[in-house]
PDB file of C-alpha atoms in Angstrom:
ATOM      1  CA  MET A   1      21.938 -20.392 -49.651  1.00 52.00           C
ATOM      2  CA  THR A   2      20.294 -23.198 -48.007  1.00 53.00           C
ATOM      3  CA  ASN A   3      20.376 -23.441 -44.093  1.00 58.00           C
ATOM      4  CA  PHE A   4      22.521 -26.851 -45.220  1.00 62.00           C
ATOM      5  CA  THR A   5      25.312 -25.976 -47.452  1.00 78.00           C
ATOM      6  CA  ARG A   6      25.826 -21.824 -45.334  1.00 76.00           C
ATOM      7  CA  PRO A   7      27.349 -23.618 -42.854  1.00 74.00           C
ATOM      8  CA  LEU A   8      28.827 -26.016 -45.304  1.00 79.00           C
ATOM      9  CA  VAL A   9      30.353 -23.458 -47.528  1.00 87.00           C
ATOM     10  CA  ILE A  10      31.441 -21.591 -43.891  1.00 85.00           C
ATOM     11  CA  ILE A  11      34.037 -25.484 -42.513  1.00 86.00           C
ATOM     12  CA  ILE A  12      34.883 -25.941 -46.267  1.00 89.00           C
ATOM     13  CA  GLY A  13      36.487 -22.430 -46.540  1.00 92.00           C
ATOM     14  CA  LEU A  14      38.061 -22.443 -43.255  1.00 91.00           C
ATOM     15  CA  LEU A  15      39.805 -25.763 -44.376  1.00 90.00           C
ATOM     16  CA  ILE A  16      41.120 -24.646 -47.807  1.00 93.00           C
ATOM     17  CA  ALA A  17      42.034 -21.391 -44.800  1.00 94.00           C
ATOM     18  CA  TRP A  18      43.880 -23.515 -42.812  1.00 92.00           C
ATOM     19  CA  GLN A  19      45.545 -25.703 -45.800  1.00 92.00           C
ATOM     20  CA  ALA A  20      46.471 -21.946 -47.760  1.00 94.00           C
ATOM     21  CA  LEU A  21      48.231 -20.192 -44.191  1.00 92.00           C
ATOM     22  CA  VAL A  22      50.187 -23.708 -44.683  1.00 92.00           C
ATOM     23  CA  TYR A  23      51.584 -23.609 -47.112  1.00 91.00           C
ATOM     24  CA  ILE A  24      52.027 -19.717 -47.247  1.00 93.00           C
ATOM     25  CA  THR A  25      54.046 -19.422 -43.908  1.00 90.00           C
ATOM     26  CA  ALA A  26      55.574 -23.399 -44.463  1.00 89.00           C
ATOM     27  CA  ALA A  27      55.237 -24.310 -41.070  1.00 88.00           C
ATOM     28  CA  PRO A  28      56.293 -28.120 -39.767  1.00 90.00           C
ATOM     29  CA  PRO A  29      54.121 -30.799 -39.249  1.00 89.00           C
ATOM     30  CA  TYR A  30      55.438 -29.729 -35.219  1.00 87.00           C
ATOM     31  CA  ILE A  31      53.944 -26.426 -35.653  1.00 90.00           C
ATOM     32  CA  LEU A  32      51.168 -26.069 -37.836  1.00 91.00           C
ATOM     33  CA  PRO A  33      50.405 -29.571 -39.490  1.00 93.00           C
ATOM     34  CA  ASP A  34      48.348 -29.365 -42.527  1.00 92.00           C
ATOM     35  CA  PRO A  35      43.569 -30.410 -42.582  1.00 93.00           C
ATOM     36  CA  PHE A  36      44.397 -33.745 -43.773  1.00 93.00           C
ATOM     37  CA  ALA A  37      47.660 -34.633 -41.267  1.00 93.00           C
ATOM     38  CA  VAL A  38      45.218 -33.453 -38.914  1.00 95.00           C
ATOM     39  CA  PHE A  39      42.094 -35.653 -39.724  1.00 95.00           C
ATOM     40  CA  GLY A  40      44.352 -38.296 -40.784  1.00 95.00           C
ATOM     41  CA  THR A  41      45.321 -39.308 -37.356  1.00 95.00           C
ATOM     42  CA  LEU A  42      41.216 -38.453 -35.804  1.00 94.00           C
ATOM     43  CA  TYR A  43      40.968 -42.173 -38.242  1.00 95.00           C
ATOM     44  CA  LYS A  44      43.745 -43.795 -36.198  1.00 95.00           C
ATOM     45  CA  ARG A  45      42.810 -42.187 -33.668  1.00 94.00           C
ATOM     46  CA  PHE A  46      39.377 -41.994 -33.176  1.00 95.00           C
ATOM     47  CA  ASP A  47      38.830 -44.873 -30.621  1.00 95.00           C
ATOM     48  CA  THR A  48      40.553 -42.697 -27.975  1.00 95.00           C
ATOM     49  CA  LEU A  49      39.476 -39.704 -28.963  1.00 96.00           C
ATOM     50  CA  ILE A  50      36.077 -40.705 -29.396  1.00 96.00           C
ATOM     51  CA  ASN A  51      36.425 -42.062 -24.665  1.00 96.00           C
ATOM     52  CA  HIS A  52      38.234 -38.507 -24.279  1.00 96.00           C
ATOM     53  CA  ALA A  53      35.854 -37.195 -25.368  1.00 96.00           C
ATOM     54  CA  GLY A  54      33.310 -38.147 -23.829  1.00 96.00           C
ATOM     55  CA  ILE A  55      34.424 -37.257 -20.410  1.00 96.00           C
ATOM     56  CA  THR A  56      34.730 -33.968 -21.447  1.00 96.00           C
ATOM     57  CA  LEU A  57      30.839 -34.085 -23.144  1.00 97.00           C
ATOM     58  CA  LEU A  58      29.866 -35.353 -19.337  1.00 96.00           C
ATOM     59  CA  GLU A  59      31.863 -32.380 -17.681  1.00 95.00           C
ATOM     60  CA  ILE A  60      30.401 -29.863 -19.718  1.00 96.00           C
ATOM     61  CA  ILE A  61      26.382 -31.592 -19.384  1.00 96.00           C
ATOM     62  CA  LEU A  62      26.293 -31.547 -15.795  1.00 96.00           C
ATOM     63  CA  GLY A  63      28.275 -28.247 -15.120  1.00 95.00           C
ATOM     64  CA  PHE A  64      26.296 -26.134 -17.833  1.00 96.00           C
ATOM     65  CA  LEU A  65      22.946 -28.877 -16.020  1.00 96.00           C
ATOM     66  CA  PHE A  66      23.799 -27.528 -11.921  1.00 96.00           C
ATOM     67  CA  GLY A  67      25.165 -23.506 -13.263  1.00 95.00           C
ATOM     68  CA  SER A  68      22.290 -23.312 -14.404  1.00 96.00           C
ATOM     69  CA  LEU A  69      20.146 -24.442 -11.592  1.00 97.00           C
ATOM     70  CA  LEU A  70      22.057 -23.269  -9.427  1.00 94.00           C
ATOM     71  CA  GLY A  71      22.066 -19.298 -10.772  1.00 94.00           C
ATOM     72  CA  CYS A  72      18.417 -19.764 -11.744  1.00 96.00           C
ATOM     73  CA  CYS A  73      17.730 -20.210  -8.029  1.00 95.00           C
ATOM     74  CA  SER A  74      20.452 -17.234  -7.127  1.00 93.00           C
ATOM     75  CA  ALA A  75      17.690 -15.402  -9.348  1.00 94.00           C
ATOM     76  CA  LEU A  76      14.798 -16.252  -7.689  1.00 94.00           C
ATOM     77  CA  ILE A  77      16.096 -15.395  -4.622  1.00 93.00           C
ATOM     78  CA  LEU A  78      17.095 -11.787  -5.837  1.00 91.00           C
ATOM     79  CA  ALA A  79      14.865 -10.221  -7.677  1.00 90.00           C
ATOM     80  CA  THR A  80      12.030 -12.195  -4.363  1.00 88.00           C
ATOM     81  CA  VAL A  81      14.353 -11.136  -1.342  1.00 88.00           C
ATOM     82  CA  LYS A  82      15.286  -8.349  -0.697  1.00 82.00           C
ATOM     83  CA  SER A  83      17.007  -8.590   2.627  1.00 82.00           C
ATOM     84  CA  VAL A  84      19.275 -11.528   0.858  1.00 84.00           C
ATOM     85  CA  ARG A  85      19.512  -9.296  -2.292  1.00 83.00           C
ATOM     86  CA  ASP A  86      21.199  -6.792  -0.275  1.00 81.00           C
ATOM     87  CA  TRP A  87      24.295  -9.010   0.901  1.00 84.00           C
ATOM     88  CA  LEU A  88      24.331 -12.286  -2.317  1.00 82.00           C
ATOM     89  CA  THR A  89      25.098  -9.178  -5.106  1.00 82.00           C
ATOM     90  CA  PRO A  90      27.944  -7.740  -2.894  1.00 82.00           C
ATOM     91  CA  VAL A  91      29.212 -12.288  -3.661  1.00 79.00           C
ATOM     92  CA  LEU A  92      27.826 -12.431  -6.828  1.00 80.00           C
ATOM     93  CA  VAL A  93      30.177  -8.182  -7.904  1.00 79.00           C
ATOM     94  CA  ILE A  94      32.891 -10.670  -5.345  1.00 78.00           C
ATOM     95  CA  THR A  95      33.147 -13.850  -6.950  1.00 73.00           C
ATOM     96  CA  GLN A  96      32.733 -12.548 -11.619  1.00 76.00           C
ATOM     97  CA  SER A  97      35.284 -10.651 -10.238  1.00 79.00           C
ATOM     98  CA  LEU A  98      38.080 -13.178  -9.172  1.00 78.00           C
ATOM     99  CA  PRO A  99      39.999 -14.953 -12.418  1.00 80.00           C
ATOM    100  CA  VAL A 100      38.018 -18.039 -12.576  1.00 76.00           C
ATOM    101  CA  PHE A 101      41.071 -19.618 -13.708  1.00 78.00           C
ATOM    102  CA  ALA A 102      42.932 -19.117 -11.172  1.00 82.00           C
ATOM    103  CA  LEU A 103      40.543 -20.982  -9.100  1.00 84.00           C
ATOM    104  CA  ALA A 104      40.865 -24.139 -11.214  1.00 84.00           C
ATOM    105  CA  PRO A 105      44.041 -25.313  -8.776  1.00 87.00           C
ATOM    106  CA  ILE A 106      42.346 -25.263  -6.155  1.00 88.00           C
ATOM    107  CA  LEU A 107      39.448 -26.593  -6.754  1.00 88.00           C
ATOM    108  CA  VAL A 108      41.528 -30.585  -7.815  1.00 86.00           C
ATOM    109  CA  LEU A 109      43.081 -29.508  -4.535  1.00 86.00           C
ATOM    110  CA  TRP A 110      40.020 -29.606  -2.103  1.00 89.00           C
ATOM    111  CA  LEU A 111      38.409 -31.447  -5.394  1.00 89.00           C
ATOM    112  CA  GLY A 112      40.919 -33.681  -6.087  1.00 85.00           C
ATOM    113  CA  TYR A 113      41.521 -35.239 -10.233  1.00 86.00           C
ATOM    114  CA  GLY A 114      38.595 -36.483 -11.245  1.00 87.00           C
ATOM    115  CA  LEU A 115      34.603 -35.711 -12.217  1.00 90.00           C
ATOM    116  CA  PRO A 116      33.971 -33.354  -9.107  1.00 92.00           C
ATOM    117  CA  SER A 117      36.319 -30.145 -10.035  1.00 91.00           C
ATOM    118  CA  LYS A 118      35.980 -30.584 -13.781  1.00 92.00           C
ATOM    119  CA  ILE A 119      32.776 -29.560 -13.832  1.00 93.00           C
ATOM    120  CA  ALA A 120      32.835 -27.140  -9.646  1.00 93.00           C
ATOM    121  CA  MET A 121      34.546 -24.882 -12.685  1.00 92.00           C
ATOM    122  CA  ALA A 122      32.426 -25.113 -15.568  1.00 92.00           C
ATOM    123  CA  VAL A 123      29.449 -23.815 -13.060  1.00 93.00           C
ATOM    124  CA  LEU A 124      31.945 -21.285 -11.482  1.00 90.00           C
ATOM    125  CA  ILE A 125      31.746 -19.775 -15.263  1.00 91.00           C
ATOM    126  CA  ILE A 126      27.615 -19.987 -15.923  1.00 92.00           C
ATOM    127  CA  TYR A 127      26.717 -19.117 -13.056  1.00 92.00           C
ATOM    128  CA  PHE A 128      26.926 -15.877 -12.811  1.00 90.00           C
ATOM    129  CA  PRO A 129      25.348 -15.604 -16.415  1.00 91.00           C
ATOM    130  CA  VAL A 130      22.634 -17.493 -15.772  1.00 95.00           C
ATOM    131  CA  THR A 131      22.119 -15.931 -12.499  1.00 94.00           C
ATOM    132  CA  ALA A 132      21.593 -12.242 -14.704  1.00 92.00           C
ATOM    133  CA  ALA A 133      20.262 -12.624 -17.649  1.00 95.00           C
ATOM    134  CA  PHE A 134      17.088 -15.030 -15.364  1.00 96.00           C
ATOM    135  CA  TYR A 135      17.004 -11.684 -12.883  1.00 94.00           C
ATOM    136  CA  ASP A 136      17.511  -8.518 -15.237  1.00 93.00           C
ATOM    137  CA  GLY A 137      15.125 -10.771 -16.682  1.00 93.00           C
ATOM    138  CA  LEU A 138      12.515 -11.080 -13.385  1.00 93.00           C
ATOM    139  CA  ARG A 139      12.294  -7.298 -12.515  1.00 89.00           C
ATOM    140  CA  ARG A 140      11.998  -6.518 -15.830  1.00 87.00           C
ATOM    141  CA  THR A 141       8.239  -6.430 -15.466  1.00 83.00           C
ATOM    142  CA  PRO A 142       6.158  -4.882 -17.531  1.00 81.00           C
ATOM    143  CA  LYS A 143       4.629  -1.543 -15.189  1.00 77.00           C
ATOM    144  CA  ASP A 144       1.343  -2.984 -16.960  1.00 80.00           C
ATOM    145  CA  TRP A 145       1.100  -6.832 -15.022  1.00 72.00           C
ATOM    146  CA  GLN A 146       2.354  -4.836 -11.397  1.00 72.00           C
ATOM    147  CA  ALA A 147      -0.888  -2.503 -11.987  1.00 76.00           C
ATOM    148  CA  LEU A 148      -3.002  -5.004 -12.756  1.00 73.00           C
ATOM    149  CA  ALA A 149      -2.113  -7.706  -9.749  1.00 74.00           C
ATOM    150  CA  ARG A 150      -2.274  -5.372  -7.670  1.00 72.00           C
ATOM    151  CA  VAL A 151      -5.636  -4.632  -8.377  1.00 71.00           C
ATOM    152  CA  MET A 152      -7.021  -8.579  -8.684  1.00 78.00           C
ATOM    153  CA  ASN A 153      -5.713  -9.176  -5.497  1.00 74.00           C
ATOM    154  CA  ALA A 154      -2.952 -11.579  -6.620  1.00 75.00           C
ATOM    155  CA  LYS A 155      -0.852 -12.991  -4.253  1.00 81.00           C
ATOM    156  CA  PRO A 156       2.632 -11.954  -4.783  1.00 79.00           C
ATOM    157  CA  LEU A 157       3.714 -16.415  -5.148  1.00 83.00           C
ATOM    158  CA  ALA A 158       1.304 -16.317  -7.813  1.00 83.00           C
ATOM    159  CA  PHE A 159       2.272 -13.329  -8.797  1.00 84.00           C
ATOM    160  CA  LEU A 160       5.579 -14.811 -10.366  1.00 86.00           C
ATOM    161  CA  ILE A 161       4.641 -18.260 -11.032  1.00 87.00           C
ATOM    162  CA  HIS A 162       1.886 -17.252 -13.480  1.00 84.00           C
ATOM    163  CA  VAL A 163       3.601 -14.267 -14.413  1.00 86.00           C
ATOM    164  CA  ARG A 164       7.390 -12.781 -13.782  1.00 90.00           C
ATOM    165  CA  ILE A 165       8.423 -15.985 -14.571  1.00 93.00           C
ATOM    166  CA  PRO A 166       7.408 -16.251 -17.447  1.00 91.00           C
ATOM    167  CA  LEU A 167       7.763 -13.402 -19.437  1.00 91.00           C
ATOM    168  CA  ALA A 168      11.365 -13.828 -18.093  1.00 93.00           C
ATOM    169  CA  LEU A 169      12.397 -16.787 -19.700  1.00 94.00           C
ATOM    170  CA  PRO A 170      14.018 -15.683 -22.993  1.00 94.00           C
ATOM    171  CA  ALA A 171      16.063 -13.567 -21.018  1.00 95.00           C
ATOM    172  CA  LEU A 172      16.443 -16.742 -19.288  1.00 96.00           C
ATOM    173  CA  SER A 173      17.036 -18.869 -22.607  1.00 95.00           C
ATOM    174  CA  SER A 174      19.955 -16.059 -24.033  1.00 94.00           C
ATOM    175  CA  GLY A 175      21.903 -16.684 -20.505  1.00 95.00           C
ATOM    176  CA  LEU A 176      21.518 -20.569 -20.683  1.00 96.00           C
ATOM    177  CA  ARG A 177      22.903 -20.156 -24.178  1.00 96.00           C
ATOM    178  CA  VAL A 178      26.010 -17.861 -23.367  1.00 95.00           C
ATOM    179  CA  ALA A 179      26.572 -20.726 -20.355  1.00 95.00           C
ATOM    180  CA  MET A 180      26.598 -23.024 -23.317  1.00 96.00           C
ATOM    181  CA  ALA A 181      28.967 -21.571 -25.435  1.00 94.00           C
ATOM    182  CA  THR A 182      30.856 -21.264 -21.870  1.00 93.00           C
ATOM    183  CA  ALA A 183      30.410 -24.806 -20.538  1.00 93.00           C
ATOM    184  CA  PRO A 184      33.781 -25.965 -22.420  1.00 94.00           C
ATOM    185  CA  ILE A 185      35.826 -23.501 -21.208  1.00 92.00           C
ATOM    186  CA  GLY A 186      35.697 -24.076 -17.906  1.00 89.00           C
ATOM    187  CA  ALA A 187      35.872 -28.470 -18.017  1.00 91.00           C
ATOM    188  CA  ILE A 188      39.082 -27.552 -20.622  1.00 93.00           C
ATOM    189  CA  VAL A 189      41.077 -25.579 -17.296  1.00 90.00           C
ATOM    190  CA  GLY A 190      40.118 -27.740 -14.863  1.00 89.00           C
ATOM    191  CA  GLU A 191      41.180 -31.154 -17.096  1.00 91.00           C
ATOM    192  CA  TRP A 192      44.207 -28.915 -18.179  1.00 89.00           C
ATOM    193  CA  VAL A 193      45.477 -28.180 -14.410  1.00 86.00           C
ATOM    194  CA  GLY A 194      45.228 -31.087 -13.123  1.00 82.00           C
ATOM    195  CA  SER A 195      43.563 -34.450 -14.985  1.00 84.00           C
ATOM    196  CA  SER A 196      43.832 -38.230 -15.879  1.00 83.00           C
ATOM    197  CA  ALA A 197      40.894 -38.214 -18.865  1.00 90.00           C
ATOM    198  CA  GLY A 198      39.311 -35.489 -21.166  1.00 94.00           C
ATOM    199  CA  LEU A 199      40.363 -33.893 -24.170  1.00 95.00           C
ATOM    200  CA  GLY A 200      42.030 -31.684 -22.811  1.00 94.00           C
ATOM    201  CA  TYR A 201      43.957 -33.884 -21.171  1.00 94.00           C
ATOM    202  CA  LEU A 202      44.328 -35.653 -24.034  1.00 95.00           C
ATOM    203  CA  MET A 203      46.248 -32.263 -25.625  1.00 94.00           C
ATOM    204  CA  LEU A 204      48.675 -31.375 -23.773  1.00 92.00           C
ATOM    205  CA  HIS A 205      49.533 -35.306 -23.132  1.00 91.00           C
ATOM    206  CA  ALA A 206      49.670 -34.706 -26.481  1.00 93.00           C
ATOM    207  CA  ASN A 207      51.391 -31.286 -26.331  1.00 89.00           C
ATOM    208  CA  GLY A 208      54.093 -33.058 -24.127  1.00 86.00           C
ATOM    209  CA  ARG A 209      56.149 -35.879 -26.230  1.00 88.00           C
ATOM    210  CA  MET A 210      55.105 -33.312 -29.732  1.00 89.00           C
ATOM    211  CA  GLN A 211      52.127 -34.816 -31.670  1.00 92.00           C
ATOM    212  CA  ILE A 212      50.433 -32.031 -32.873  1.00 93.00           C
ATOM    213  CA  ASP A 213      48.315 -33.548 -35.130  1.00 94.00           C
ATOM    214  CA  LEU A 214      46.941 -35.479 -32.131  1.00 95.00           C
ATOM    215  CA  MET A 215      47.265 -32.029 -30.107  1.00 95.00           C
ATOM    216  CA  PHE A 216      44.888 -30.857 -33.468  1.00 95.00           C
ATOM    217  CA  ALA A 217      42.548 -33.430 -33.893  1.00 96.00           C
ATOM    218  CA  ALA A 218      41.374 -32.851 -29.987  1.00 96.00           C
ATOM    219  CA  LEU A 219      41.090 -29.388 -30.673  1.00 94.00           C
ATOM    220  CA  LEU A 220      38.715 -30.132 -34.053  1.00 94.00           C
ATOM    221  CA  LEU A 221      36.591 -32.915 -31.611  1.00 95.00           C
ATOM    222  CA  LEU A 222      36.592 -30.014 -28.798  1.00 95.00           C
ATOM    223  CA  SER A 223      34.969 -27.452 -30.740  1.00 93.00           C
ATOM    224  CA  VAL A 224      32.800 -30.224 -33.058  1.00 93.00           C
ATOM    225  CA  MET A 225      31.037 -31.032 -29.821  1.00 95.00           C
ATOM    226  CA  ALA A 226      30.596 -27.458 -28.321  1.00 94.00           C
ATOM    227  CA  VAL A 227      28.781 -26.200 -31.697  1.00 92.00           C
ATOM    228  CA  THR A 228      27.449 -28.285 -31.983  1.00 93.00           C
ATOM    229  CA  LEU A 229      26.214 -28.024 -28.483  1.00 95.00           C
ATOM    230  CA  TYR A 230      25.102 -24.589 -28.297  1.00 94.00           C
ATOM    231  CA  LEU A 231      23.184 -25.389 -31.422  1.00 92.00           C
ATOM    232  CA  THR A 232      21.265 -27.564 -29.438  1.00 94.00           C
ATOM    233  CA  THR A 233      20.590 -25.564 -27.273  1.00 95.00           C
ATOM    234  CA  ASP A 234      19.775 -23.114 -29.730  1.00 94.00           C
ATOM    235  CA  TYR A 235      17.194 -24.915 -31.241  1.00 93.00           C
ATOM    236  CA  LEU A 236      15.373 -26.091 -27.809  1.00 94.00           C
ATOM    237  CA  LEU A 237      15.389 -22.638 -26.796  1.00 94.00           C
ATOM    238  CA  HIS A 238      12.921 -21.336 -29.846  1.00 92.00           C
ATOM    239  CA  SER A 239      11.732 -23.587 -29.591  1.00 92.00           C
ATOM    240  CA  LEU A 240      10.347 -23.900 -26.289  1.00 90.00           C
ATOM    241  CA  LEU A 241       9.486 -20.703 -26.114  1.00 90.00           C
ATOM    242  CA  ARG A 242       8.040 -19.959 -29.576  1.00 89.00           C
ATOM    243  CA  HIS A 243       6.230 -23.256 -28.791  1.00 86.00           C
ATOM    244  CA  LEU A 244       4.852 -20.799 -25.297  1.00 81.00           C
ATOM    245  CA  SER A 245       4.246 -17.915 -27.754  1.00 74.00           C
ATOM    246  CA  LEU A 246       6.988 -15.579 -25.787  1.00 62.00           C
ATOM    247  CA  ASP A 247       9.962 -13.884 -27.285  1.00 55.00           C
ATOM    248  CA  ASP A 248      11.219 -10.554 -27.002  1.00 45.00           C
ATOM    249  CA  HIS A 249       8.841  -8.836 -29.429  1.00 42.00           C
ATOM    250  CA  LYS A 250       5.603 -10.586 -28.253  1.00 45.00           C
ATOM    251  CA  THR A 251       7.616  -9.484 -23.561  1.00 45.00           C
ATOM    252  CA  ARG A 252       8.385  -5.426 -24.214  1.00 41.00           C
TER     253      ARG A 252
END
């Protein structure tokens, strides 16, 4: 089975299971619409859906970029500055233990109903996985490389740039994959709490008006968008590591 046919079979199987569930449970359309009704709404309201999807897509991408950048910077600081590490590590643990969803109303209060609060929400969700993964890769530099650097009197900065960071890229790529998979959560939660546009806003608006088929159409479009972003990120990271001749097997 080719790489193209496998996802197609999975999608068709999920649609059949969805239709079978509607038929077996005899659920009314305002509880569980059938796939034909959802795809019909997706076609009729495509312009509206795609406009809101563009807002959500922008929130996800910007949140991913800012969260990843902040996470990488934090990991580098943790790995190189011990005095800062002793203070920053407890802060990371505390921020991760807080329920991020509970912070959404505060972010909306501080940053408003526009893009900044949604991006900040995505950054909060992305930040810790990227920081933890990259930092773990940086502190797992093989001892042979460390011994060789001492023998050659390599400067710490040069050793970091030319050895530690390249060897930590596979770990960072794992964190970035997790980040892209969770980035849509931050954007949608932010839109649910307070917004005037986006797929999350559209879903709440449709639910309040009992337009369940529109709500499912928005959810379907969000799912396709999230999967596409993840697969694109995975492909780019895999291509980059292959180009640099780095993978988990070679760096162990």
